[in-house]
Amino acid sequence: MGIETSCDETAAAVIEDGRLLRSNVIASQVEIHARYGGVVPEVASRQHVLALVPTIQKALDDAGVSMSQLDAVAVTHGPGLAGALLVGLNGAKALALAQGLPLVGVNHLEAHVYAAWLKRDDEETDDPASGVGFPLLCLVASGGHTDLVLMEGHGIYRLLGRTRDDASGEAFDKAARILGLAFPGGPEIQRVAEGAKGEERLPRAWLRDTYDFSFSGLKTAVLHRAQELGIYPPSEDGEPPPAELVTELAAAFQDSVVDVVVAKAIDAAREYKAKGIVLGGGVTANSMLRLRFQERSPLPLFIPRPALCTDNGAMIGACGFHLLERGVRHSLDLDIDPSLGLG
Ligand code: KG4
Ligand code: ZN
């Protein structure tokens, strides 16, 4: 079983042999946090407390297994919100202790990579390791991270580049807010950007000679252009800004992020002679980003379907399986690590 509570989704899943999705249950808190325009950590922790046991129970029911039939419990222990991580970790410990199961703590970022290993019963796909082998260039782009990582083997990661300021998902969320769109901003920007004519263009922070990223300048550029166009600040009478302007600016923002992320990932894959490119994290659910990778990548791509790019318990289970295979076991003393990194 994989359990995930690092941010605003309470999630649990049953995974067989590290790949097969037996169940995948996600209790999203998005509507609650949307009222505040972002994730409120204390509210997230309380919601996890309410949702955790029913979510685990539903994951068992959907998979048609009982607690005693599980082989192990994998749980996110970092990175993420401290109070949120504690709920999942303590729940996982209770399950492991009660059933006498091995416990394995999972790095949420590593788990985003392992989403590419997952498959349904009716899918005949190779996983990245058996399909093309190592090394793999992995892009993990989420609300808190934008990392380019070389995966040289199971559990062997080399960090090639990361964001120097905002994460790409965070930039999507902030840009959406400027444009008067709902939280979370990524799916909203994707939605309104459809049908844009390409009339706006925003700068790209290339940061040449490094695989690092920077997105805060782009956010500022969105703000200035939104002010010029009269989109921001929002009008006092509650009148929404002209939809065409929002569409053009949203598309320009999305284009800038996608352009830089795709180009850097492909450059890094070439330089490090990667055999394939693996995508993971909420931002890689973005349809434009996926399309651009498909158009430009000279290497085989492993792109989980959108629901497996955003946070879920299945990826925790898949990652946990591979940790267990390498003999990793954690004691009940395992603690959360809110700032855990990869590589
Ligand atoms: O991986 P994730 O679900 O949670 C974290 O680990 O942070 O990523 C959430 C982030 C949010 O910033 C959200 O706006 C972004 O992923 N996101 C997207 C899309 N769907 C989610 N960004 C761009 N396009 C999307 N379709
Ligand atoms: Zn995530």
PDB file of C-alpha atoms in Angstrom, residues 83-325:
ATOM      1  CA  GLY A  83       1.772  18.818   9.665  1.00  0.00           C
ATOM      2  CA  ALA A  84       0.385  17.105   6.576  1.00  0.00           C
ATOM      3  CA  LEU A  85       3.272  14.623   6.327  1.00  0.00           C
ATOM      4  CA  LEU A  86       2.866  13.689  10.003  1.00  0.00           C
ATOM      5  CA  VAL A  87      -0.705  12.513   9.483  1.00  0.00           C
ATOM      6  CA  GLY A  88       0.168  10.085   6.702  1.00  0.00           C
ATOM      7  CA  LEU A  89       3.343   8.873   8.363  1.00  0.00           C
ATOM      8  CA  ASN A  90       1.614   8.162  11.661  1.00  0.00           C
ATOM      9  CA  GLY A  91      -1.265   6.431   9.884  1.00  0.00           C
ATOM     10  CA  ALA A  92       1.202   4.263   7.962  1.00  0.00           C
ATOM     11  CA  LYS A  93       3.066   3.402  11.155  1.00  0.00           C
ATOM     12  CA  ALA A  94      -0.187   2.364  12.826  1.00  0.00           C
ATOM     13  CA  LEU A  95      -1.061   0.119   9.881  1.00  0.00           C
ATOM     14  CA  ALA A  96       2.417  -1.407   9.782  1.00  0.00           C
ATOM     15  CA  LEU A  97       2.460  -2.020  13.527  1.00  0.00           C
ATOM     16  CA  ALA A  98      -1.043  -3.477  13.667  1.00  0.00           C
ATOM     17  CA  GLN A  99      -0.476  -5.839  10.729  1.00  0.00           C
ATOM     18  CA  GLY A 100       3.190  -6.606  11.382  1.00  0.00           C
ATOM     19  CA  LEU A 101       4.167  -5.201   7.975  1.00  0.00           C
ATOM     20  CA  PRO A 102       7.443  -3.655   6.809  1.00  0.00           C
ATOM     21  CA  LEU A 103       7.332   0.147   6.696  1.00  0.00           C
ATOM     22  CA  VAL A 104       9.170   2.114   4.053  1.00  0.00           C
ATOM     23  CA  GLY A 105       9.426   5.901   3.933  1.00  0.00           C
ATOM     24  CA  VAL A 106       9.354   7.355   0.427  1.00  0.00           C
ATOM     25  CA  ASN A 107      10.768  10.580  -1.015  1.00  0.00           C
ATOM     26  CA  HIS A 108       7.815  12.291  -2.724  1.00  0.00           C
ATOM     27  CA  LEU A 109      10.037  13.559  -5.570  1.00  0.00           C
ATOM     28  CA  GLU A 110      11.454  10.102  -6.263  1.00  0.00           C
ATOM     29  CA  ALA A 111       7.891   8.792  -6.266  1.00  0.00           C
ATOM     30  CA  HIS A 112       6.901  11.293  -8.984  1.00  0.00           C
ATOM     31  CA  VAL A 113       9.550   9.583 -11.154  1.00  0.00           C
ATOM     32  CA  TYR A 114       8.109   6.140 -10.386  1.00  0.00           C
ATOM     33  CA  ALA A 115       4.671   7.176 -11.628  1.00  0.00           C
ATOM     34  CA  ALA A 116       6.111   6.268 -15.047  1.00  0.00           C
ATOM     35  CA  TRP A 117       6.361   2.637 -13.887  1.00  0.00           C
ATOM     36  CA  LEU A 118       2.628   2.312 -13.217  1.00  0.00           C
ATOM     37  CA  LYS A 119       0.203   0.523 -15.508  1.00  0.00           C
ATOM     38  CA  ARG A 120      -3.338  -0.738 -15.582  1.00  0.00           C
ATOM     39  CA  ASP A 121      -4.312  -4.348 -16.045  1.00  0.00           C
ATOM     40  CA  ASP A 122      -5.134  -3.777 -19.718  1.00  0.00           C
ATOM     41  CA  GLU A 123      -1.890  -1.966 -20.567  1.00  0.00           C
ATOM     42  CA  GLU A 124       1.060  -3.794 -22.126  1.00  0.00           C
ATOM     43  CA  THR A 125       3.661  -1.073 -21.696  1.00  0.00           C
ATOM     44  CA  ASP A 126       7.313  -1.396 -20.740  1.00  0.00           C
ATOM     45  CA  ASP A 127       8.504   0.546 -17.743  1.00  0.00           C
ATOM     46  CA  PRO A 128      11.404   2.952 -18.431  1.00  0.00           C
ATOM     47  CA  ALA A 129      14.036   0.605 -16.985  1.00  0.00           C
ATOM     48  CA  SER A 130      13.015  -2.498 -18.925  1.00  0.00           C
ATOM     49  CA  GLY A 131      12.018  -0.461 -21.986  1.00  0.00           C
ATOM     50  CA  VAL A 132      15.184   1.553 -22.611  1.00  0.00           C
ATOM     51  CA  GLY A 133      17.333   1.204 -19.471  1.00  0.00           C
ATOM     52  CA  PHE A 134      19.436   3.675 -17.514  1.00  0.00           C
ATOM     53  CA  PRO A 135      20.456   6.444 -17.431  1.00  0.00           C
ATOM     54  CA  LEU A 136      17.129   8.260 -17.641  1.00  0.00           C
ATOM     55  CA  LEU A 137      16.666  12.014 -17.653  1.00  0.00           C
ATOM     56  CA  CYS A 138      13.853  12.847 -15.254  1.00  0.00           C
ATOM     57  CA  LEU A 139      11.943  16.098 -15.036  1.00  0.00           C
ATOM     58  CA  VAL A 140      10.038  16.540 -11.777  1.00  0.00           C
ATOM     59  CA  ALA A 141       7.929  19.690 -12.087  1.00  0.00           C
ATOM     60  CA  SER A 142       5.421  20.325  -9.315  1.00  0.00           C
ATOM     61  CA  GLY A 143       4.090  22.964  -6.967  1.00  0.00           C
ATOM     62  CA  GLY A 144       7.283  22.942  -4.925  1.00  0.00           C
ATOM     63  CA  HIS A 145      10.009  21.705  -7.301  1.00  0.00           C
ATOM     64  CA  THR A 146      11.375  21.931 -10.803  1.00  0.00           C
ATOM     65  CA  ASP A 147      14.242  19.437 -10.859  1.00  0.00           C
ATOM     66  CA  LEU A 148      16.202  17.902 -13.710  1.00  0.00           C
ATOM     67  CA  VAL A 149      17.640  14.669 -12.393  1.00  0.00           C
ATOM     68  CA  LEU A 150      19.730  11.956 -14.006  1.00  0.00           C
ATOM     69  CA  MET A 151      18.530   8.558 -12.788  1.00  0.00           C
ATOM     70  CA  GLU A 152      21.508   6.234 -13.169  1.00  0.00           C
ATOM     71  CA  GLY A 153      19.817   3.235 -11.601  1.00  0.00           C
ATOM     72  CA  HIS A 154      17.092   2.494  -9.066  1.00  0.00           C
ATOM     73  CA  GLY A 155      17.752   4.872  -6.183  1.00  0.00           C
ATOM     74  CA  ILE A 156      20.764   6.551  -7.859  1.00  0.00           C
ATOM     75  CA  TYR A 157      20.088  10.192  -8.704  1.00  0.00           C
ATOM     76  CA  ARG A 158      22.226  13.075  -9.819  1.00  0.00           C
ATOM     77  CA  LEU A 159      20.677  16.537  -9.585  1.00  0.00           C
ATOM     78  CA  LEU A 160      21.529  18.403 -12.820  1.00  0.00           C
ATOM     79  CA  GLY A 161      19.407  21.491 -12.365  1.00  0.00           C
ATOM     80  CA  ARG A 162      16.714  23.015 -10.212  1.00  0.00           C
ATOM     81  CA  THR A 163      14.782  26.228  -9.873  1.00  0.00           C
ATOM     82  CA  ARG A 164      16.599  29.119  -8.280  1.00  0.00           C
ATOM     83  CA  ASP A 165      13.390  30.804  -7.153  1.00  0.00           C
ATOM     84  CA  ASP A 166       9.771  29.784  -7.782  1.00  0.00           C
ATOM     85  CA  ALA A 167       8.860  26.251  -8.788  1.00  0.00           C
ATOM     86  CA  SER A 168       7.115  25.957 -12.163  1.00  0.00           C
ATOM     87  CA  GLY A 169       3.824  24.920 -10.558  1.00  0.00           C
ATOM     88  CA  GLU A 170       4.058  27.785  -8.108  1.00  0.00           C
ATOM     89  CA  ALA A 171       4.574  30.142 -11.083  1.00  0.00           C
ATOM     90  CA  PHE A 172       1.442  28.723 -12.755  1.00  0.00           C
ATOM     91  CA  ASP A 173      -0.502  29.273  -9.527  1.00  0.00           C
ATOM     92  CA  LYS A 174       0.754  32.851  -9.083  1.00  0.00           C
ATOM     93  CA  ALA A 175       0.210  33.817 -12.722  1.00  0.00           C
ATOM     94  CA  ALA A 176      -3.325  32.423 -12.542  1.00  0.00           C
ATOM     95  CA  ARG A 177      -4.001  34.556  -9.501  1.00  0.00           C
ATOM     96  CA  ILE A 178      -2.854  37.687 -11.341  1.00  0.00           C
ATOM     97  CA  LEU A 179      -5.171  36.755 -14.219  1.00  0.00           C
ATOM     98  CA  GLY A 180      -8.130  36.321 -11.857  1.00  0.00           C
ATOM     99  CA  LEU A 181      -8.267  32.551 -12.328  1.00  0.00           C
ATOM    100  CA  ALA A 182      -9.057  29.949  -9.687  1.00  0.00           C
ATOM    101  CA  PHE A 183      -6.647  27.807  -7.635  1.00  0.00           C
ATOM    102  CA  PRO A 184      -4.861  25.594  -8.584  1.00  0.00           C
ATOM    103  CA  GLY A 185      -3.688  27.736 -11.449  1.00  0.00           C
ATOM    104  CA  GLY A 186      -2.042  25.152 -13.714  1.00  0.00           C
ATOM    105  CA  PRO A 187      -5.200  23.471 -15.029  1.00  0.00           C
ATOM    106  CA  GLU A 188      -6.945  26.878 -15.229  1.00  0.00           C
ATOM    107  CA  ILE A 189      -4.179  28.445 -17.321  1.00  0.00           C
ATOM    108  CA  GLN A 190      -4.171  25.399 -19.588  1.00  0.00           C
ATOM    109  CA  ARG A 191      -7.958  25.678 -20.002  1.00  0.00           C
ATOM    110  CA  VAL A 192      -8.161  29.401 -20.772  1.00  0.00           C
ATOM    111  CA  ALA A 193      -5.051  29.355 -22.988  1.00  0.00           C
ATOM    112  CA  GLU A 194      -6.784  27.099 -25.475  1.00  0.00           C
ATOM    113  CA  GLY A 195      -7.648  28.892 -28.686  1.00  0.00           C
ATOM    114  CA  ALA A 196      -5.152  31.727 -28.130  1.00  0.00           C
ATOM    115  CA  LYS A 197      -4.005  33.492 -31.304  1.00  0.00           C
ATOM    116  CA  GLY A 198      -0.449  33.968 -30.038  1.00  0.00           C
ATOM    117  CA  GLU A 199      -0.718  37.743 -29.852  1.00  0.00           C
ATOM    118  CA  GLU A 200       1.247  38.069 -26.611  1.00  0.00           C
ATOM    119  CA  ARG A 201       4.813  37.053 -25.959  1.00  0.00           C
ATOM    120  CA  LEU A 202       6.632  37.011 -22.623  1.00  0.00           C
ATOM    121  CA  PRO A 203      10.366  36.691 -21.905  1.00  0.00           C
ATOM    122  CA  ARG A 204      12.165  33.414 -21.240  1.00  0.00           C
ATOM    123  CA  ALA A 205      14.811  33.068 -18.523  1.00  0.00           C
ATOM    124  CA  TRP A 206      17.255  30.768 -20.305  1.00  0.00           C
ATOM    125  CA  LEU A 207      20.104  30.954 -17.723  1.00  0.00           C
ATOM    126  CA  ARG A 208      22.560  29.680 -20.341  1.00  0.00           C
ATOM    127  CA  ASP A 209      25.333  27.260 -19.288  1.00  0.00           C
ATOM    128  CA  THR A 210      23.291  25.774 -16.459  1.00  0.00           C
ATOM    129  CA  TYR A 211      20.346  23.425 -16.177  1.00  0.00           C
ATOM    130  CA  ASP A 212      18.875  25.583 -13.424  1.00  0.00           C
ATOM    131  CA  PHE A 213      15.599  27.419 -13.928  1.00  0.00           C
ATOM    132  CA  SER A 214      14.166  30.753 -12.857  1.00  0.00           C
ATOM    133  CA  PHE A 215      10.464  31.585 -13.028  1.00  0.00           C
ATOM    134  CA  SER A 216      10.060  34.615 -10.776  1.00  0.00           C
ATOM    135  CA  GLY A 217      10.970  37.099 -13.538  1.00  0.00           C
ATOM    136  CA  LEU A 218       8.288  35.603 -15.762  1.00  0.00           C
ATOM    137  CA  LYS A 219       5.750  36.020 -12.983  1.00  0.00           C
ATOM    138  CA  THR A 220       6.714  39.702 -12.713  1.00  0.00           C
ATOM    139  CA  ALA A 221       6.435  40.077 -16.492  1.00  0.00           C
ATOM    140  CA  VAL A 222       2.883  38.654 -16.328  1.00  0.00           C
ATOM    141  CA  LEU A 223       2.055  41.128 -13.570  1.00  0.00           C
ATOM    142  CA  HIS A 224       3.353  44.149 -15.513  1.00  0.00           C
ATOM    143  CA  ARG A 225       1.596  43.140 -18.732  1.00  0.00           C
ATOM    144  CA  ALA A 226      -1.632  42.436 -16.805  1.00  0.00           C
ATOM    145  CA  GLN A 227      -1.405  45.937 -15.313  1.00  0.00           C
ATOM    146  CA  GLU A 228      -0.859  47.479 -18.759  1.00  0.00           C
ATOM    147  CA  LEU A 229      -3.843  45.594 -20.160  1.00  0.00           C
ATOM    148  CA  GLY A 230      -6.062  46.535 -17.218  1.00  0.00           C
ATOM    149  CA  ILE A 231      -6.501  42.915 -16.100  1.00  0.00           C
ATOM    150  CA  TYR A 232      -4.795  43.577 -12.766  1.00  0.00           C
ATOM    151  CA  PRO A 233      -5.783  44.756 -10.204  1.00  0.00           C
ATOM    152  CA  PRO A 234      -9.265  43.287 -10.694  1.00  0.00           C
ATOM    153  CA  SER A 235     -11.994  45.855 -11.200  1.00  0.00           C
ATOM    154  CA  GLU A 236     -13.827  46.967  -8.065  1.00  0.00           C
ATOM    155  CA  ASP A 237     -17.290  46.292  -9.464  1.00  0.00           C
ATOM    156  CA  GLY A 238     -16.400  42.621  -9.875  1.00  0.00           C
ATOM    157  CA  GLU A 239     -16.533  42.853 -13.675  1.00  0.00           C
ATOM    158  CA  PRO A 240     -14.249  40.092 -15.119  1.00  0.00           C
ATOM    159  CA  PRO A 241     -11.467  41.247 -17.485  1.00  0.00           C
ATOM    160  CA  PRO A 242     -11.963  40.662 -21.229  1.00  0.00           C
ATOM    161  CA  ALA A 243     -11.594  36.917 -21.811  1.00  0.00           C
ATOM    162  CA  GLU A 244      -9.509  37.369 -24.999  1.00  0.00           C
ATOM    163  CA  LEU A 245      -6.826  39.289 -23.104  1.00  0.00           C
ATOM    164  CA  VAL A 246      -6.679  36.674 -20.338  1.00  0.00           C
ATOM    165  CA  THR A 247      -6.468  33.915 -22.946  1.00  0.00           C
ATOM    166  CA  GLU A 248      -3.572  35.576 -24.771  1.00  0.00           C
ATOM    167  CA  LEU A 249      -1.605  36.325 -21.601  1.00  0.00           C
ATOM    168  CA  ALA A 250      -2.214  32.859 -20.124  1.00  0.00           C
ATOM    169  CA  ALA A 251      -1.036  31.259 -23.377  1.00  0.00           C
ATOM    170  CA  ALA A 252       2.077  33.447 -23.482  1.00  0.00           C
ATOM    171  CA  PHE A 253       2.921  32.501 -19.899  1.00  0.00           C
ATOM    172  CA  GLN A 254       2.393  28.798 -20.545  1.00  0.00           C
ATOM    173  CA  ASP A 255       4.486  29.004 -23.697  1.00  0.00           C
ATOM    174  CA  SER A 256       7.429  30.597 -21.865  1.00  0.00           C
ATOM    175  CA  VAL A 257       7.467  27.940 -19.148  1.00  0.00           C
ATOM    176  CA  VAL A 258       7.037  25.054 -21.570  1.00  0.00           C
ATOM    177  CA  ASP A 259       9.668  26.332 -24.005  1.00  0.00           C
ATOM    178  CA  VAL A 260      12.400  26.579 -21.382  1.00  0.00           C
ATOM    179  CA  VAL A 261      11.562  23.393 -19.510  1.00  0.00           C
ATOM    180  CA  VAL A 262      11.354  21.237 -22.639  1.00  0.00           C
ATOM    181  CA  ALA A 263      14.531  22.668 -24.202  1.00  0.00           C
ATOM    182  CA  LYS A 264      16.599  22.245 -21.040  1.00  0.00           C
ATOM    183  CA  ALA A 265      15.359  18.732 -20.384  1.00  0.00           C
ATOM    184  CA  ILE A 266      16.209  17.645 -23.935  1.00  0.00           C
ATOM    185  CA  ASP A 267      19.632  19.346 -23.836  1.00  0.00           C
ATOM    186  CA  ALA A 268      20.438  17.631 -20.542  1.00  0.00           C
ATOM    187  CA  ALA A 269      19.268  14.263 -21.871  1.00  0.00           C
ATOM    188  CA  ARG A 270      21.605  14.658 -24.868  1.00  0.00           C
ATOM    189  CA  GLU A 271      24.586  15.811 -22.841  1.00  0.00           C
ATOM    190  CA  TYR A 272      24.283  12.986 -20.325  1.00  0.00           C
ATOM    191  CA  LYS A 273      23.468  10.372 -22.992  1.00  0.00           C
ATOM    192  CA  ALA A 274      20.179   9.455 -21.384  1.00  0.00           C
ATOM    193  CA  LYS A 275      18.295   6.577 -23.008  1.00  0.00           C
ATOM    194  CA  GLY A 276      14.906   8.112 -22.341  1.00  0.00           C
ATOM    195  CA  ILE A 277      13.091  11.012 -20.696  1.00  0.00           C
ATOM    196  CA  VAL A 278      10.724  10.495 -17.755  1.00  0.00           C
ATOM    197  CA  LEU A 279       8.212  13.161 -16.740  1.00  0.00           C
ATOM    198  CA  GLY A 280       6.543  13.511 -13.348  1.00  0.00           C
ATOM    199  CA  GLY A 281       4.819  16.061 -11.105  1.00  0.00           C
ATOM    200  CA  GLY A 282       1.680  18.138 -11.506  1.00  0.00           C
ATOM    201  CA  VAL A 283       3.076  20.500 -14.157  1.00  0.00           C
ATOM    202  CA  THR A 284       3.804  17.542 -16.449  1.00  0.00           C
ATOM    203  CA  ALA A 285       0.034  16.996 -16.619  1.00  0.00           C
ATOM    204  CA  ASN A 286       0.050  20.116 -18.816  1.00  0.00           C
ATOM    205  CA  SER A 287      -1.139  19.242 -22.322  1.00  0.00           C
ATOM    206  CA  MET A 288       1.052  21.832 -24.063  1.00  0.00           C
ATOM    207  CA  LEU A 289       4.156  20.631 -22.234  1.00  0.00           C
ATOM    208  CA  ARG A 290       3.403  17.012 -23.144  1.00  0.00           C
ATOM    209  CA  LEU A 291       2.789  17.910 -26.777  1.00  0.00           C
ATOM    210  CA  ARG A 292       5.996  19.950 -27.020  1.00  0.00           C
ATOM    211  CA  PHE A 293       8.033  17.054 -25.600  1.00  0.00           C
ATOM    212  CA  GLN A 294       6.439  14.717 -28.141  1.00  0.00           C
ATOM    213  CA  GLU A 295       7.269  17.105 -30.979  1.00  0.00           C
ATOM    214  CA  ARG A 296      10.847  17.793 -29.945  1.00  0.00           C
ATOM    215  CA  SER A 297      12.270  14.829 -28.056  1.00  0.00           C
ATOM    216  CA  PRO A 298      14.711  12.678 -30.013  1.00  0.00           C
ATOM    217  CA  LEU A 299      14.495  10.095 -27.206  1.00  0.00           C
ATOM    218  CA  PRO A 300      11.748   7.745 -26.031  1.00  0.00           C
ATOM    219  CA  LEU A 301       9.392   9.505 -23.625  1.00  0.00           C
ATOM    220  CA  PHE A 302       7.741   8.066 -20.528  1.00  0.00           C
ATOM    221  CA  ILE A 303       4.829  10.331 -19.629  1.00  0.00           C
ATOM    222  CA  PRO A 304       2.340   9.127 -17.020  1.00  0.00           C
ATOM    223  CA  ARG A 305      -1.266   9.953 -17.740  1.00  0.00           C
ATOM    224  CA  PRO A 306      -2.288  13.292 -16.177  1.00  0.00           C
ATOM    225  CA  ALA A 307      -3.969  11.782 -13.101  1.00  0.00           C
ATOM    226  CA  LEU A 308      -0.701  10.013 -12.232  1.00  0.00           C
ATOM    227  CA  CYS A 309       1.388  13.181 -12.724  1.00  0.00           C
ATOM    228  CA  THR A 310      -0.392  15.000  -9.901  1.00  0.00           C
ATOM    229  CA  ASP A 311      -0.094  13.687  -6.357  1.00  0.00           C
ATOM    230  CA  ASN A 312      -1.343  10.145  -5.764  1.00  0.00           C
ATOM    231  CA  GLY A 313      -0.698   7.106  -3.581  1.00  0.00           C
ATOM    232  CA  ALA A 314       0.080   4.755  -6.471  1.00  0.00           C
ATOM    233  CA  MET A 315       3.433   6.387  -7.211  1.00  0.00           C
ATOM    234  CA  ILE A 316       4.315   6.061  -3.520  1.00  0.00           C
ATOM    235  CA  GLY A 317       3.529   2.354  -3.713  1.00  0.00           C
ATOM    236  CA  ALA A 318       5.578   1.898  -6.899  1.00  0.00           C
ATOM    237  CA  CYS A 319       8.566   3.711  -5.416  1.00  0.00           C
ATOM    238  CA  GLY A 320       8.185   1.865  -2.106  1.00  0.00           C
ATOM    239  CA  PHE A 321       8.248  -1.479  -3.927  1.00  0.00           C
ATOM    240  CA  HIS A 322      11.624  -0.691  -5.472  1.00  0.00           C
ATOM    241  CA  LEU A 323      13.000   0.489  -2.129  1.00  0.00           C
ATOM    242  CA  LEU A 324      11.848  -2.747  -0.491  1.00  0.00           C
ATOM    243  CA  GLU A 325      13.456  -4.738  -3.295  1.00  0.00           C
TER     244      GLU A 325
END
